[in-house]
Coordinates of C-alpha atoms and ligand atoms in Angstrom, one line a residue:
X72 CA 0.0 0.0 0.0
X73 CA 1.2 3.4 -0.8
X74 CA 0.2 6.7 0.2
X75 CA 0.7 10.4 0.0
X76 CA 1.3 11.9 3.5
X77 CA 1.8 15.7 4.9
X78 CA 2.1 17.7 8.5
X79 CA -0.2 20.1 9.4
X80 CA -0.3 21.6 13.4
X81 CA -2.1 24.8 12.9
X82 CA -4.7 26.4 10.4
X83 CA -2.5 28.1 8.0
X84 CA -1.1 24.9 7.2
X85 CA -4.4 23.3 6.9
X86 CA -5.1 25.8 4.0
X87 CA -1.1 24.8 2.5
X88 CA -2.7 21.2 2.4
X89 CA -5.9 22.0 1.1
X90 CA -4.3 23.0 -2.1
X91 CA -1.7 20.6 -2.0
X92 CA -5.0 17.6 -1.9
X93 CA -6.7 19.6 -4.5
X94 CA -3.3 19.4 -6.9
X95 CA -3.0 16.0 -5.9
X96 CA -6.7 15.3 -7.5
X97 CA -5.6 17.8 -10.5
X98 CA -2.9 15.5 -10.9
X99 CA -5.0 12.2 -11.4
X100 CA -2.9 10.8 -8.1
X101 CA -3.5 7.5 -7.9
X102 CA -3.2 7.3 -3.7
X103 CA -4.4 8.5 -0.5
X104 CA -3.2 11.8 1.1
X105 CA -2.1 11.3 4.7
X106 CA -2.6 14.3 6.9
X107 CA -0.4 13.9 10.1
X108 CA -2.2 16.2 12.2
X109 CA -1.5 18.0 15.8
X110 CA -4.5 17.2 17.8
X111 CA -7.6 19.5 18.2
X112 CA -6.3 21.7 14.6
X113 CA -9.2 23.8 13.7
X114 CA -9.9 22.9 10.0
X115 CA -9.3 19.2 9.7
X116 CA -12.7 18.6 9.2
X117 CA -12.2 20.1 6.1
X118 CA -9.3 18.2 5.2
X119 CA -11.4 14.6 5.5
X120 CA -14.0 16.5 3.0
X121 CA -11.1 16.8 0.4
X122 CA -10.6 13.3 0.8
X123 CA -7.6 12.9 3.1
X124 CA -7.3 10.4 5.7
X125 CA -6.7 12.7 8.9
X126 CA -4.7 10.8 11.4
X127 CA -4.2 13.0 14.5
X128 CA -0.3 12.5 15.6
X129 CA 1.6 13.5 18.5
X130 CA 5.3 15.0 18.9
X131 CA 8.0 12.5 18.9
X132 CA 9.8 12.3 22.4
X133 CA 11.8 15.5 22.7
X134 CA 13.6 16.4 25.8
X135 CA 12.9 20.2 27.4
X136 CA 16.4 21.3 26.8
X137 CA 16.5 19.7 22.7
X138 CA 12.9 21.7 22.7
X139 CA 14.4 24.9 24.2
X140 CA 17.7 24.6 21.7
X141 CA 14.9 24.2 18.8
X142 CA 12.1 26.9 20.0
X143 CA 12.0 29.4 17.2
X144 CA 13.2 32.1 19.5
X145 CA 16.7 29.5 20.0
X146 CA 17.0 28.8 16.3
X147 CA 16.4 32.1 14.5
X148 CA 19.0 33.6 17.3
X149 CA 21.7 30.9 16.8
X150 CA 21.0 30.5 13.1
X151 CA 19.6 33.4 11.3
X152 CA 17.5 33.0 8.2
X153 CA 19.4 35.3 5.8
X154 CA 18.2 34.1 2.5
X155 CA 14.2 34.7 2.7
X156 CA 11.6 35.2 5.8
X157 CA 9.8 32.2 7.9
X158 CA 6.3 33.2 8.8
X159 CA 4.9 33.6 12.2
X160 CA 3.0 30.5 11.9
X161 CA 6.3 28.3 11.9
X162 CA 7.3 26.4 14.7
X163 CA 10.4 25.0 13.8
X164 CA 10.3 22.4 16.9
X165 CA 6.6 20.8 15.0
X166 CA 9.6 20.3 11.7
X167 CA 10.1 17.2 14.0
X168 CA 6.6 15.7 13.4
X169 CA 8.0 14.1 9.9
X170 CA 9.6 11.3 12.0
X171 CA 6.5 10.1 13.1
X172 CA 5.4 8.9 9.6
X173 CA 8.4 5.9 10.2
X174 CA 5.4 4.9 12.3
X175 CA 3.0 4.2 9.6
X176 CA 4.4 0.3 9.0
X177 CA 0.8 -0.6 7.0
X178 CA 2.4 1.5 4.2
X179 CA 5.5 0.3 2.2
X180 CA 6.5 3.8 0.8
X181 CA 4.9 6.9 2.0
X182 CA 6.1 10.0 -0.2
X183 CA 5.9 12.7 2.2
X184 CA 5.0 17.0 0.8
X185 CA 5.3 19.9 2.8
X186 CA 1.8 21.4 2.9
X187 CA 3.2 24.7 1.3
X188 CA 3.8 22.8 -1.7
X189 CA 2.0 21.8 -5.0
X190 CA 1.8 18.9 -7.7
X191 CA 1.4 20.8 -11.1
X192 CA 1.6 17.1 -12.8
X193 CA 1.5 13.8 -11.7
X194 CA 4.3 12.4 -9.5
X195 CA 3.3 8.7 -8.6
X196 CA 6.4 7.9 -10.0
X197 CA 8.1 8.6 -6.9
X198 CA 6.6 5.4 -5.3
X199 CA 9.0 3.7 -7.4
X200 CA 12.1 5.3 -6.0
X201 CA 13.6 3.8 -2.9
X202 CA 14.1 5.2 0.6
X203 CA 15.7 7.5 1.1
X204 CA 15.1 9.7 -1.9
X205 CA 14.8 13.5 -1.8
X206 CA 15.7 16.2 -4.2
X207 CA 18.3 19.0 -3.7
X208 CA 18.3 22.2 -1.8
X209 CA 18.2 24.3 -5.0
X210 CA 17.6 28.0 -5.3
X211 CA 20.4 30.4 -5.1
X212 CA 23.2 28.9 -6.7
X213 CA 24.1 25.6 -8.6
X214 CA 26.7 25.5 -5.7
X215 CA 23.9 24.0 -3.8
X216 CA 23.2 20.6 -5.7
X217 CA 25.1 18.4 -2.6
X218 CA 22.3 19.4 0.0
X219 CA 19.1 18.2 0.3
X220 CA 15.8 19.7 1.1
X221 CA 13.6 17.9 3.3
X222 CA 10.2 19.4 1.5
X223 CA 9.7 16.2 -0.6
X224 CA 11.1 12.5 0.2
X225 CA 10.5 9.2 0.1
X226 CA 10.4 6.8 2.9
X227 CA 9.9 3.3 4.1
X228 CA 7.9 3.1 7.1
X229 CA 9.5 0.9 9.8
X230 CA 8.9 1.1 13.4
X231 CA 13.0 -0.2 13.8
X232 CA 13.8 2.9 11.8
X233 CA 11.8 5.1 13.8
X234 CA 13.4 4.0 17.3
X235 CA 16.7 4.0 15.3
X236 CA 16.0 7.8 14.5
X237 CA 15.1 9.0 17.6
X238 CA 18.2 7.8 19.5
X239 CA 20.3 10.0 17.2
X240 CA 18.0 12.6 17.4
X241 CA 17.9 13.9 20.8
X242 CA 21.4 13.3 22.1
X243 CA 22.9 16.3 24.6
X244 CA 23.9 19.5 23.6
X245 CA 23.3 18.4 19.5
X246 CA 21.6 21.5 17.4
X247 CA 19.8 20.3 14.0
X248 CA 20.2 24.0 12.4
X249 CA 17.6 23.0 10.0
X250 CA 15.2 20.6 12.2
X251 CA 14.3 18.0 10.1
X252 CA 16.5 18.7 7.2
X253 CA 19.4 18.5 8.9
X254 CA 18.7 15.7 10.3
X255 CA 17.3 13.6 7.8
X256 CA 20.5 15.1 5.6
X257 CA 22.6 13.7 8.7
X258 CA 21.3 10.3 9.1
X259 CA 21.1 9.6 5.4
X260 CA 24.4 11.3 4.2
X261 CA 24.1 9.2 1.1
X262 CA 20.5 9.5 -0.1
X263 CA 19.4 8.6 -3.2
X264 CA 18.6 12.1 -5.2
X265 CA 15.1 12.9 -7.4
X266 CA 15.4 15.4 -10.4
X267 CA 15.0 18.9 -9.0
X268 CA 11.9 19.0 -11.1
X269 CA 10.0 16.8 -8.2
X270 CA 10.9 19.9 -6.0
X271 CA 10.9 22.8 -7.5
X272 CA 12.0 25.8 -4.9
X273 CA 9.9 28.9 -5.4
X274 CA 13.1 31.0 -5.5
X275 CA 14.2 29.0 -8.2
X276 CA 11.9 31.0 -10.3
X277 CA 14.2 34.8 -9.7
X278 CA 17.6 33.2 -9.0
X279 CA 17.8 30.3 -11.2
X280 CA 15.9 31.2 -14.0
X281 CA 17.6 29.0 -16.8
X282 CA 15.9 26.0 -14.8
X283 CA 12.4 27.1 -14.6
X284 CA 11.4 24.8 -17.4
X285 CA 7.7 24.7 -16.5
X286 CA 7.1 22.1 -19.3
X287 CA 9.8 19.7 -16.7
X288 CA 8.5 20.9 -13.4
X289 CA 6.2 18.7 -11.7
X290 CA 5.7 20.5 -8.5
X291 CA 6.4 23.6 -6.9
X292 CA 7.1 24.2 -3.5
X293 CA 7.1 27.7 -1.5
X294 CA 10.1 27.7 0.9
X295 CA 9.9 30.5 2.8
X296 CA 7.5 33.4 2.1
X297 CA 4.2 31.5 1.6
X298 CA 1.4 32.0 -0.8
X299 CA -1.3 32.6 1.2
X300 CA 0.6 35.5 4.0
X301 CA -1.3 38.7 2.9
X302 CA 1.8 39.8 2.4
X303 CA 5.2 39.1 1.9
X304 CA 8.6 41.3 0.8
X305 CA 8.8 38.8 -2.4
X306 CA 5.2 38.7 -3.6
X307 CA 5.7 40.8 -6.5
X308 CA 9.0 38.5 -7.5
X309 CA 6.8 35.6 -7.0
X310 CA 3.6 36.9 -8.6
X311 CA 2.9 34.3 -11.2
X312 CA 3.4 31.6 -8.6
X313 CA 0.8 33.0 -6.2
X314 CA -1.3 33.2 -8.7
X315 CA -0.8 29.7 -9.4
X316 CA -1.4 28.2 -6.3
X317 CA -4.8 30.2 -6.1
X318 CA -5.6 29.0 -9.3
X319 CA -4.9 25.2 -7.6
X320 CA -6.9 26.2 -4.3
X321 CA -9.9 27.8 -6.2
X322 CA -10.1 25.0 -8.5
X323 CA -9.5 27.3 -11.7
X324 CA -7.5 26.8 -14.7
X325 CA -3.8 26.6 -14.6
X326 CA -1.7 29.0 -17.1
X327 CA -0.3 26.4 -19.9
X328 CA 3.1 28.1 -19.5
X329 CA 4.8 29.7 -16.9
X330 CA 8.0 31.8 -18.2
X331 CA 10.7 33.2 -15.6
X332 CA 11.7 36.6 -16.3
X333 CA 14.2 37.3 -18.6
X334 CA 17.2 36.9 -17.7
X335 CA 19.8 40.3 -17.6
Ligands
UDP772 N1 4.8 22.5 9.6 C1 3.7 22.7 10.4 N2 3.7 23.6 11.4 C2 4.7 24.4 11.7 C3 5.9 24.2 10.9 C4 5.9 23.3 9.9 O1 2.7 22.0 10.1 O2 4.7 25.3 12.5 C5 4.9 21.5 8.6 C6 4.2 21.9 7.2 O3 3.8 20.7 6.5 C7 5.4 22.6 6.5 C8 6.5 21.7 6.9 O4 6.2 21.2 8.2 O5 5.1 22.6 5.1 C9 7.9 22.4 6.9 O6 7.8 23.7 7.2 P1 7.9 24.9 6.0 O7 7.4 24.2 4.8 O8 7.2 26.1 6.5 O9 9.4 25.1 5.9 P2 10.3 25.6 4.6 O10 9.8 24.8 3.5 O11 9.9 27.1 4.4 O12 11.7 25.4 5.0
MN773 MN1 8.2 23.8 2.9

């Protein structure tokens, strides 16, 4: 059995995944979307209408003092975001809630999206791939192609993996600068990689515009500023891509092509 599964722990993120099920359905996907859900999330009502199976999840075991190293306050302090802005809404600490779909042993691969991303064309393929594959941390410089971003993988769930995981991941005095990422990135320092195209960074679109092919891109994901904050310092950069994702959230008509702006 194979599934589609996301993370959503408060209501902005319920509205990310709304429009990432919608895509999903645009897309002709052929499985379920998982929503790993912090308990009592206003709006998961809604999700189960779209069709997703809502399975209400708690925090893996954390200590206090891993929490406190990982409270947003900690981590924006001891790592400062300097490329783009994280919202209000994000908690970096509920990053850690990915782990928990090792739980989810009925499933042989589960390919995980953020909720602030998209399908713009069908990606089942990625049930084929094996765990653990992920694409790269692309959007500012082709420098970048050896990291990985932890937006869109694919996983084996195994309840051996997931107590194998949590050992590493709370040991004394360790600091995951990217949650999840670096984590994931850490404990799988030789994962398999997907084309870019099955993650396609928003930023992508103004820094790398030679590999905005949108004819190749089959999802697009909106690290960072997201799509639905009323506002944003790079909404006019991204404007076409906003527009997009309202188009897949209103269930209108997507543009046929998307073109990045020329290039100086
Ligand atoms: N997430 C969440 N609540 C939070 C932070 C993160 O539900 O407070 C989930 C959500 O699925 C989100 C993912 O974890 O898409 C990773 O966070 P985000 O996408 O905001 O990080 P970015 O892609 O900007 O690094
Ligand atoms: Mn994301």
């Amino acid at each position: 059995m194979f599934a589609y599964a996301t993370l959503v722990t408060n209501s902005d993120y319920v509205l990310g995944a709304t429009a990432l099920a919608r895509s999903l359905k645009r897309a002709s996907a052929t499985c379920p979307l998982i929503v790993m859900a912090k308990p009592g999330t206003p709006g998961l009502d809604t999700l189960e209408g779209e069709g997703c199976i809502v399975r209400e999840t708690e925090k893996p075991a954390m200590s206090r003092a891993f929490q406190s190293r990982h409270s947003r306050a900690a981590q924006h302090a001891r790592s400062p975001f300097t490329k783009g802005e994280k919202p209000e809404f994000h908690d970096p600490i509920d990053n850690f809630m990915k782990l928990e779909l090792w739980r989810l042993e009925e499933y042989e691969r589960i390919v995980f999206i953020d909720a602030d991303a998209i399908v713009v064309r069908n990606v089942d393929k990625l049930f084929g791939y094996p765990e653990f594959s992920a694409a790269p941390n692309l959007y500012e410089t082709l420098a970048d192609m050896h990291r990985m971003n932890s937006g869109v993988f694919v996983a084996r769930p195994s309840r051996r993996t997931y107590e194998d995981m949590l050992e590493r991941l709370d040991t004394p005095e360790v600091f995951w600068r990217r949650t999840d990422q670096t984590f994931l990135e850490a404990y799988y320092p030789d994962w398999h990689g997907l084309p870019y195209t099955y993650n396609v960074l928003q930023y992508i679109f103004f820094n790398l515009p030679d590999l905005w092919h949108w004819p190749s891109i089959k999802l697009v994901h909106y690290q960072y500023e997201k799509p639905w904050q009323r506002d944003h310092p790079k909404r006019e950069a991204l404007a076409p891509l906003i527009d997009l994702w309202y188009r897949v959230l209103e269930g209108r008509p997507i543009p046929d092509d998307i073109r990045a702006p020329a290039t100086a």
